Amino acid sequence: MINVKQLMKSYRMGEATVLALRGVDFTINANEFVAIMGPSGSGKSTLMNIIGCLDKPSGGSYHLNGQEVSSLDDDALSAVRNKEIGFVFQSFHLLPRLSALQNVLLPIRFAQNDEGSEAYAQQLLARVGLGERQDHRPNQLSGGQRQRVAIARSLVNRPTILLADEPTGALDSKTSVEIMELFTELHRAGQTIILVTHEEEVAAYAQRVIRMRDGEIVEDVIKQIAPQDARGERYA
């Protein structure tokens, strides 16, 4: 699904060149739940942006579902991103004037693929426990409910990969557990999930943890075997 070889990313800062990624190698297979961890400046956010086709590497290769995407132009990257990847962010990124249902529908409207979309969006909202709140605006929802809307929105285009960047960072501990249990349930249903976090409690939900420091992978550990009940159709 994801194959990265000798991935490099450098930035110019004044007269200096900063190496954010220094020859990163790894493979992520379908239906893995992977947490990427590391201190500030470790390269984990840069890596997430490249995996999510939001940025391009300076060197190396990145194959996504068999396609080399590291050298694609911006339009081609946008098409891959819209088709293959769903995003969940710490700050939700919901539009305040739209209802929960309208927010979930946004990626489909952007892709101009509306056939059957509203029914599926309603199904996803029900799946994340918000079936009765689809007409509520973000300011009428709690933080955990807004993140559930964001998760439903990330799944509406049926992506092969769900990327979550500090998805519990703005939530209290009880709500964080609820959100991570939802991610676990999605993973058991077949969804591939890659999560960036600095919290050990959050990473504990993943089956595999990749730790980074100074632009390099320093540890890559499979924590447990994928659940035997990881079957059925993906909710994405």
PDB file of C-alpha atoms in Angstrom:
ATOM      1  CA  MET A   1       0.000   0.000   0.000  1.00  0.00           C
ATOM      2  CA  ILE A   2       2.685   2.513   1.072  1.00  0.00           C
ATOM      3  CA  ASN A   3       6.331   1.989   0.207  1.00  0.00           C
ATOM      4  CA  VAL A   4       8.882   4.672   1.022  1.00  0.00           C
ATOM      5  CA  LYS A   5      12.571   4.363   0.091  1.00  0.00           C
ATOM      6  CA  GLN A   6      15.367   6.755   1.035  1.00  0.00           C
ATOM      7  CA  LEU A   7      12.876   9.615   1.472  1.00  0.00           C
ATOM      8  CA  MET A   8      14.576  12.988   1.875  1.00  0.00           C
ATOM      9  CA  LYS A   9      13.200  16.446   2.592  1.00  0.00           C
ATOM     10  CA  SER A  10      15.294  19.603   2.923  1.00  0.00           C
ATOM     11  CA  TYR A  11      14.373  23.233   3.525  1.00  0.00           C
ATOM     12  CA  ARG A  12      16.300  26.442   3.089  1.00  0.00           C
ATOM     13  CA  MET A  13      16.348  28.666   6.179  1.00  0.00           C
ATOM     14  CA  GLY A  14      18.385  31.730   5.336  1.00  0.00           C
ATOM     15  CA  GLU A  15      21.855  30.534   4.408  1.00  0.00           C
ATOM     16  CA  ALA A  16      21.357  27.131   6.029  1.00  0.00           C
ATOM     17  CA  THR A  17      19.840  23.928   4.677  1.00  0.00           C
ATOM     18  CA  VAL A  18      17.711  21.968   7.142  1.00  0.00           C
ATOM     19  CA  LEU A  19      17.290  18.235   6.573  1.00  0.00           C
ATOM     20  CA  ALA A  20      13.822  17.367   7.856  1.00  0.00           C
ATOM     21  CA  LEU A  21      13.965  13.767   6.550  1.00  0.00           C
ATOM     22  CA  ARG A  22      17.221  11.837   6.152  1.00  0.00           C
ATOM     23  CA  GLY A  23      16.700   8.725   4.034  1.00  0.00           C
ATOM     24  CA  VAL A  24      13.529   7.270   5.563  1.00  0.00           C
ATOM     25  CA  ASP A  25      12.527   3.714   4.589  1.00  0.00           C
ATOM     26  CA  PHE A  26       9.371   1.778   5.515  1.00  0.00           C
ATOM     27  CA  THR A  27       6.389  -0.126   4.158  1.00  0.00           C
ATOM     28  CA  ILE A  28       2.828   0.061   5.454  1.00  0.00           C
ATOM     29  CA  ASN A  29       0.404  -2.660   4.387  1.00  0.00           C
ATOM     30  CA  ALA A  30      -3.362  -2.547   4.036  1.00  0.00           C
ATOM     31  CA  ASN A  31      -5.336  -2.628   7.308  1.00  0.00           C
ATOM     32  CA  GLU A  32      -2.415  -1.617   9.505  1.00  0.00           C
ATOM     33  CA  PHE A  33      -2.918   0.837  12.362  1.00  0.00           C
ATOM     34  CA  VAL A  34       0.355   2.759  12.664  1.00  0.00           C
ATOM     35  CA  ALA A  35       1.330   5.523  15.093  1.00  0.00           C
ATOM     36  CA  ILE A  36       4.201   7.846  14.165  1.00  0.00           C
ATOM     37  CA  MET A  37       5.834   9.434  17.206  1.00  0.00           C
ATOM     38  CA  GLY A  38       8.710  11.790  17.901  1.00  0.00           C
ATOM     39  CA  PRO A  39       9.627  15.090  19.569  1.00  0.00           C
ATOM     40  CA  SER A  40       9.212  18.449  17.902  1.00  0.00           C
ATOM     41  CA  GLY A  41      11.562  18.691  14.941  1.00  0.00           C
ATOM     42  CA  SER A  42      11.813  14.920  14.518  1.00  0.00           C
ATOM     43  CA  GLY A  43      10.317  15.006  11.010  1.00  0.00           C
ATOM     44  CA  LYS A  44       7.030  13.256  11.793  1.00  0.00           C
ATOM     45  CA  SER A  45       4.817  16.107  10.527  1.00  0.00           C
ATOM     46  CA  THR A  46       6.936  16.472   7.382  1.00  0.00           C
ATOM     47  CA  LEU A  47       6.587  12.749   6.782  1.00  0.00           C
ATOM     48  CA  MET A  48       2.827  12.927   7.319  1.00  0.00           C
ATOM     49  CA  ASN A  49       2.524  15.770   4.806  1.00  0.00           C
ATOM     50  CA  ILE A  50       4.394  13.760   2.172  1.00  0.00           C
ATOM     51  CA  ILE A  51       2.366  10.599   2.841  1.00  0.00           C
ATOM     52  CA  GLY A  52      -0.780  12.725   2.543  1.00  0.00           C
ATOM     53  CA  CYS A  53       0.379  14.198  -0.802  1.00  0.00           C
ATOM     54  CA  LEU A  54       0.388  17.683   0.740  1.00  0.00           C
ATOM     55  CA  ASP A  55       4.125  18.080   0.099  1.00  0.00           C
ATOM     56  CA  LYS A  56       6.805  16.579  -2.132  1.00  0.00           C
ATOM     57  CA  PRO A  57      10.068  14.975  -1.038  1.00  0.00           C
ATOM     58  CA  SER A  58      13.448  16.352  -2.076  1.00  0.00           C
ATOM     59  CA  GLY A  59      14.677  12.856  -2.879  1.00  0.00           C
ATOM     60  CA  GLY A  60      13.813   9.194  -2.678  1.00  0.00           C
ATOM     61  CA  SER A  61      10.609   7.472  -3.766  1.00  0.00           C
ATOM     62  CA  TYR A  62       7.064   7.139  -2.453  1.00  0.00           C
ATOM     63  CA  HIS A  63       4.729   4.534  -3.924  1.00  0.00           C
ATOM     64  CA  LEU A  64       1.063   4.672  -2.914  1.00  0.00           C
ATOM     65  CA  ASN A  65      -1.033   1.687  -3.987  1.00  0.00           C
ATOM     66  CA  GLY A  66       1.573   0.864  -6.618  1.00  0.00           C
ATOM     67  CA  GLN A  67       1.804   4.388  -8.059  1.00  0.00           C
ATOM     68  CA  GLU A  68       4.936   6.517  -7.768  1.00  0.00           C
ATOM     69  CA  VAL A  69       3.555   9.798  -6.447  1.00  0.00           C
ATOM     70  CA  SER A  70       6.670  11.658  -5.306  1.00  0.00           C
ATOM     71  CA  SER A  71       7.233  13.259  -8.716  1.00  0.00           C
ATOM     72  CA  LEU A  72       3.616  14.086  -9.619  1.00  0.00           C
ATOM     73  CA  ASP A  73       2.615  17.691 -10.290  1.00  0.00           C
ATOM     74  CA  ASP A  74       0.242  19.548  -7.961  1.00  0.00           C
ATOM     75  CA  ASP A  75      -2.924  18.721  -9.924  1.00  0.00           C
ATOM     76  CA  ALA A  76      -2.088  15.024 -10.044  1.00  0.00           C
ATOM     77  CA  LEU A  77      -1.229  15.016  -6.344  1.00  0.00           C
ATOM     78  CA  SER A  78      -4.563  16.676  -5.587  1.00  0.00           C
ATOM     79  CA  ALA A  79      -6.399  13.967  -7.533  1.00  0.00           C
ATOM     80  CA  VAL A  80      -4.555  11.200  -5.652  1.00  0.00           C
ATOM     81  CA  ARG A  81      -5.174  12.924  -2.336  1.00  0.00           C
ATOM     82  CA  ASN A  82      -8.902  13.294  -2.978  1.00  0.00           C
ATOM     83  CA  LYS A  83      -9.304   9.668  -4.057  1.00  0.00           C
ATOM     84  CA  GLU A  84      -7.000   7.778  -1.711  1.00  0.00           C
ATOM     85  CA  ILE A  85      -6.602   9.741   1.537  1.00  0.00           C
ATOM     86  CA  GLY A  86      -8.865  10.978   4.305  1.00  0.00           C
ATOM     87  CA  PHE A  87      -7.601  13.537   6.826  1.00  0.00           C
ATOM     88  CA  VAL A  88      -8.442  14.111  10.498  1.00  0.00           C
ATOM     89  CA  PHE A  89      -6.850  17.124  12.187  1.00  0.00           C
ATOM     90  CA  GLN A  90      -6.455  18.298  15.760  1.00  0.00           C
ATOM     91  CA  SER A  91      -8.504  21.456  15.160  1.00  0.00           C
ATOM     92  CA  PHE A  92     -11.354  19.707  13.262  1.00  0.00           C
ATOM     93  CA  HIS A  93     -11.419  22.221  10.327  1.00  0.00           C
ATOM     94  CA  LEU A  94     -15.223  22.308  10.154  1.00  0.00           C
ATOM     95  CA  LEU A  95     -16.987  25.202   8.420  1.00  0.00           C
ATOM     96  CA  PRO A  96     -19.013  26.986  11.140  1.00  0.00           C
ATOM     97  CA  ARG A  97     -21.975  27.984   8.964  1.00  0.00           C
ATOM     98  CA  LEU A  98     -22.599  24.469   7.681  1.00  0.00           C
ATOM     99  CA  SER A  99     -24.425  21.659   9.431  1.00  0.00           C
ATOM    100  CA  ALA A 100     -22.694  18.436  10.401  1.00  0.00           C
ATOM    101  CA  LEU A 101     -24.149  16.743   7.327  1.00  0.00           C
ATOM    102  CA  GLN A 102     -23.059  19.564   5.016  1.00  0.00           C
ATOM    103  CA  ASN A 103     -19.535  19.436   6.460  1.00  0.00           C
ATOM    104  CA  VAL A 104     -19.330  15.689   5.843  1.00  0.00           C
ATOM    105  CA  LEU A 105     -20.490  16.197   2.249  1.00  0.00           C
ATOM    106  CA  LEU A 106     -17.805  18.789   1.402  1.00  0.00           C
ATOM    107  CA  PRO A 107     -15.190  16.373  -0.043  1.00  0.00           C
ATOM    108  CA  ILE A 108     -17.816  14.785  -2.295  1.00  0.00           C
ATOM    109  CA  ARG A 109     -19.026  18.186  -3.499  1.00  0.00           C
ATOM    110  CA  PHE A 110     -15.408  19.069  -4.284  1.00  0.00           C
ATOM    111  CA  ALA A 111     -14.989  15.834  -6.237  1.00  0.00           C
ATOM    112  CA  GLN A 112     -18.269  16.527  -8.077  1.00  0.00           C
ATOM    113  CA  ASN A 113     -19.457  13.016  -7.360  1.00  0.00           C
ATOM    114  CA  ASP A 114     -22.818  13.477  -5.672  1.00  0.00           C
ATOM    115  CA  GLU A 115     -24.549  10.229  -6.628  1.00  0.00           C
ATOM    116  CA  GLY A 116     -25.841   8.610  -3.470  1.00  0.00           C
ATOM    117  CA  SER A 117     -23.603  10.871  -1.395  1.00  0.00           C
ATOM    118  CA  GLU A 118     -26.118  12.276   1.064  1.00  0.00           C
ATOM    119  CA  ALA A 119     -27.380   8.864   2.114  1.00  0.00           C
ATOM    120  CA  TYR A 120     -23.815   7.661   2.624  1.00  0.00           C
ATOM    121  CA  ALA A 121     -22.898  10.773   4.616  1.00  0.00           C
ATOM    122  CA  GLN A 122     -25.933  10.189   6.844  1.00  0.00           C
ATOM    123  CA  GLN A 123     -24.822   6.567   7.281  1.00  0.00           C
ATOM    124  CA  LEU A 124     -21.359   7.705   8.357  1.00  0.00           C
ATOM    125  CA  LEU A 125     -22.755  10.203  10.853  1.00  0.00           C
ATOM    126  CA  ALA A 126     -24.883   7.450  12.327  1.00  0.00           C
ATOM    127  CA  ARG A 127     -21.801   5.219  12.374  1.00  0.00           C
ATOM    128  CA  VAL A 128     -19.897   7.752  14.515  1.00  0.00           C
ATOM    129  CA  GLY A 129     -22.895   8.239  16.834  1.00  0.00           C
ATOM    130  CA  LEU A 130     -24.253  11.510  15.448  1.00  0.00           C
ATOM    131  CA  GLY A 131     -27.228  10.346  13.426  1.00  0.00           C
ATOM    132  CA  GLU A 132     -29.564  12.589  15.388  1.00  0.00           C
ATOM    133  CA  ARG A 133     -27.296  15.637  15.160  1.00  0.00           C
ATOM    134  CA  GLN A 134     -26.746  15.865  11.428  1.00  0.00           C
ATOM    135  CA  ASP A 135     -28.485  19.260  11.248  1.00  0.00           C
ATOM    136  CA  HIS A 136     -26.462  20.793  14.096  1.00  0.00           C
ATOM    137  CA  ARG A 137     -23.752  23.349  13.349  1.00  0.00           C
ATOM    138  CA  PRO A 138     -20.280  22.982  14.899  1.00  0.00           C
ATOM    139  CA  ASN A 139     -21.002  25.550  17.645  1.00  0.00           C
ATOM    140  CA  GLN A 140     -23.880  23.325  18.779  1.00  0.00           C
ATOM    141  CA  LEU A 141     -21.597  20.324  19.210  1.00  0.00           C
ATOM    142  CA  SER A 142     -19.003  19.365  21.817  1.00  0.00           C
ATOM    143  CA  GLY A 143     -15.341  18.975  20.909  1.00  0.00           C
ATOM    144  CA  GLY A 144     -15.668  15.213  20.731  1.00  0.00           C
ATOM    145  CA  GLN A 145     -18.755  15.467  18.539  1.00  0.00           C
ATOM    146  CA  ARG A 146     -16.969  17.877  16.192  1.00  0.00           C
ATOM    147  CA  GLN A 147     -14.094  15.423  15.875  1.00  0.00           C
ATOM    148  CA  ARG A 148     -16.596  12.673  15.076  1.00  0.00           C
ATOM    149  CA  VAL A 149     -17.991  14.854  12.290  1.00  0.00           C
ATOM    150  CA  ALA A 150     -14.427  15.342  11.028  1.00  0.00           C
ATOM    151  CA  ILE A 151     -13.872  11.565  11.065  1.00  0.00           C
ATOM    152  CA  ALA A 152     -17.088  10.988   9.119  1.00  0.00           C
ATOM    153  CA  ARG A 153     -16.007  13.640   6.608  1.00  0.00           C
ATOM    154  CA  SER A 154     -12.601  11.969   6.208  1.00  0.00           C
ATOM    155  CA  LEU A 155     -14.315   8.702   5.250  1.00  0.00           C
ATOM    156  CA  VAL A 156     -16.952   9.998   2.854  1.00  0.00           C
ATOM    157  CA  ASN A 157     -14.842   9.565  -0.301  1.00  0.00           C
ATOM    158  CA  ARG A 158     -14.022   5.981   0.749  1.00  0.00           C
ATOM    159  CA  PRO A 159     -10.256   6.546   1.043  1.00  0.00           C
ATOM    160  CA  THR A 160      -7.836   3.658   1.263  1.00  0.00           C
ATOM    161  CA  ILE A 161      -5.851   5.455   3.998  1.00  0.00           C
ATOM    162  CA  LEU A 162      -6.967   7.550   6.955  1.00  0.00           C
ATOM    163  CA  LEU A 163      -4.346  10.037   8.212  1.00  0.00           C
ATOM    164  CA  ALA A 164      -4.897  11.531  11.654  1.00  0.00           C
ATOM    165  CA  ASP A 165      -2.661  14.357  12.914  1.00  0.00           C
ATOM    166  CA  GLU A 166      -2.874  14.687  16.722  1.00  0.00           C
ATOM    167  CA  PRO A 167      -6.624  13.906  16.568  1.00  0.00           C
ATOM    168  CA  THR A 168      -7.083  14.015  20.356  1.00  0.00           C
ATOM    169  CA  GLY A 169      -4.893  17.058  21.009  1.00  0.00           C
ATOM    170  CA  ALA A 170      -7.854  19.399  21.598  1.00  0.00           C
ATOM    171  CA  LEU A 171      -9.910  16.914  23.631  1.00  0.00           C
ATOM    172  CA  ASP A 172     -10.166  15.982  27.295  1.00  0.00           C
ATOM    173  CA  SER A 173      -8.984  12.550  28.398  1.00  0.00           C
ATOM    174  CA  LYS A 174     -12.436  10.908  28.490  1.00  0.00           C
ATOM    175  CA  THR A 175     -13.336  12.157  25.024  1.00  0.00           C
ATOM    176  CA  SER A 176      -9.895  11.158  23.736  1.00  0.00           C
ATOM    177  CA  VAL A 177     -10.574   7.564  24.794  1.00  0.00           C
ATOM    178  CA  GLU A 178     -13.920   7.631  22.967  1.00  0.00           C
ATOM    179  CA  ILE A 179     -12.294   8.912  19.772  1.00  0.00           C
ATOM    180  CA  MET A 180      -9.490   6.364  19.918  1.00  0.00           C
ATOM    181  CA  GLU A 181     -11.994   3.569  20.472  1.00  0.00           C
ATOM    182  CA  LEU A 182     -13.749   4.786  17.324  1.00  0.00           C
ATOM    183  CA  PHE A 183     -10.463   4.616  15.387  1.00  0.00           C
ATOM    184  CA  THR A 184      -9.929   1.096  16.742  1.00  0.00           C
ATOM    185  CA  GLU A 185     -13.385   0.075  15.573  1.00  0.00           C
ATOM    186  CA  LEU A 186     -12.728   1.495  12.106  1.00  0.00           C
ATOM    187  CA  HIS A 187      -9.437  -0.392  11.958  1.00  0.00           C
ATOM    188  CA  ARG A 188     -11.142  -3.640  12.917  1.00  0.00           C
ATOM    189  CA  ALA A 189     -13.590  -3.025  10.062  1.00  0.00           C
ATOM    190  CA  GLY A 190     -10.672  -2.895   7.616  1.00  0.00           C
ATOM    191  CA  GLN A 191      -9.557   0.745   7.528  1.00  0.00           C
ATOM    192  CA  THR A 192      -5.836   1.516   7.224  1.00  0.00           C
ATOM    193  CA  ILE A 193      -4.935   4.243   9.739  1.00  0.00           C
ATOM    194  CA  ILE A 194      -1.750   6.282  10.163  1.00  0.00           C
ATOM    195  CA  LEU A 195      -1.710   8.464  13.247  1.00  0.00           C
ATOM    196  CA  VAL A 196       0.743  11.166  14.288  1.00  0.00           C
ATOM    197  CA  THR A 197       0.861  11.752  18.030  1.00  0.00           C
ATOM    198  CA  HIS A 198       3.207  12.695  20.850  1.00  0.00           C
ATOM    199  CA  GLU A 199       1.057  10.923  23.455  1.00  0.00           C
ATOM    200  CA  GLU A 200       1.993   7.406  24.541  1.00  0.00           C
ATOM    201  CA  GLU A 201      -1.606   6.764  25.642  1.00  0.00           C
ATOM    202  CA  VAL A 202      -2.829   7.455  22.109  1.00  0.00           C
ATOM    203  CA  ALA A 203      -0.068   5.450  20.409  1.00  0.00           C
ATOM    204  CA  ALA A 204      -0.988   2.486  22.614  1.00  0.00           C
ATOM    205  CA  TYR A 205      -4.101   1.949  20.465  1.00  0.00           C
ATOM    206  CA  ALA A 206      -1.989   1.327  17.351  1.00  0.00           C
ATOM    207  CA  GLN A 207      -0.655  -2.115  16.438  1.00  0.00           C
ATOM    208  CA  ARG A 208       2.632  -0.630  15.202  1.00  0.00           C
ATOM    209  CA  VAL A 209       4.666   2.353  16.429  1.00  0.00           C
ATOM    210  CA  ILE A 210       7.290   4.175  14.337  1.00  0.00           C
ATOM    211  CA  ARG A 211       9.495   6.505  16.373  1.00  0.00           C
ATOM    212  CA  MET A 212      11.447   9.318  14.744  1.00  0.00           C
ATOM    213  CA  ARG A 213      14.289  11.582  15.811  1.00  0.00           C
ATOM    214  CA  ASP A 214      16.262  14.140  13.786  1.00  0.00           C
ATOM    215  CA  GLY A 215      14.614  13.122  10.522  1.00  0.00           C
ATOM    216  CA  GLU A 216      15.313   9.404  10.893  1.00  0.00           C
ATOM    217  CA  ILE A 217      13.402   6.355  12.060  1.00  0.00           C
ATOM    218  CA  VAL A 218      14.975   5.114  15.273  1.00  0.00           C
ATOM    219  CA  GLU A 219      12.440   2.403  16.117  1.00  0.00           C
ATOM    220  CA  ASP A 220       9.733   0.498  14.244  1.00  0.00           C
ATOM    221  CA  VAL A 221       7.877  -1.977  16.431  1.00  0.00           C
ATOM    222  CA  ILE A 222       4.899  -4.231  15.755  1.00  0.00           C
ATOM    223  CA  LYS A 223       3.078  -4.267  19.074  1.00  0.00           C
ATOM    224  CA  GLN A 224       0.454  -6.889  18.386  1.00  0.00           C
ATOM    225  CA  ILE A 225      -0.987  -9.089  15.688  1.00  0.00           C
ATOM    226  CA  ALA A 226      -3.902  -7.566  13.803  1.00  0.00           C
ATOM    227  CA  PRO A 227      -7.208  -8.640  15.401  1.00  0.00           C
ATOM    228  CA  GLN A 228      -8.703 -11.839  14.000  1.00  0.00           C
ATOM    229  CA  ASP A 229     -12.045 -10.070  13.652  1.00  0.00           C
ATOM    230  CA  ALA A 230     -10.603  -7.442  11.297  1.00  0.00           C
ATOM    231  CA  ARG A 231     -13.021  -8.237   8.532  1.00  0.00           C
ATOM    232  CA  GLY A 232     -15.978  -6.833   6.675  1.00  0.00           C
ATOM    233  CA  GLU A 233     -16.343  -3.773   4.482  1.00  0.00           C
ATOM    234  CA  ARG A 234     -14.447  -0.593   5.275  1.00  0.00           C
ATOM    235  CA  TYR A 235     -16.514   2.348   6.439  1.00  0.00           C
ATOM    236  CA  ALA A 236     -14.415   4.385   4.010  1.00  0.00           C
TER     237      ALA A 236
END
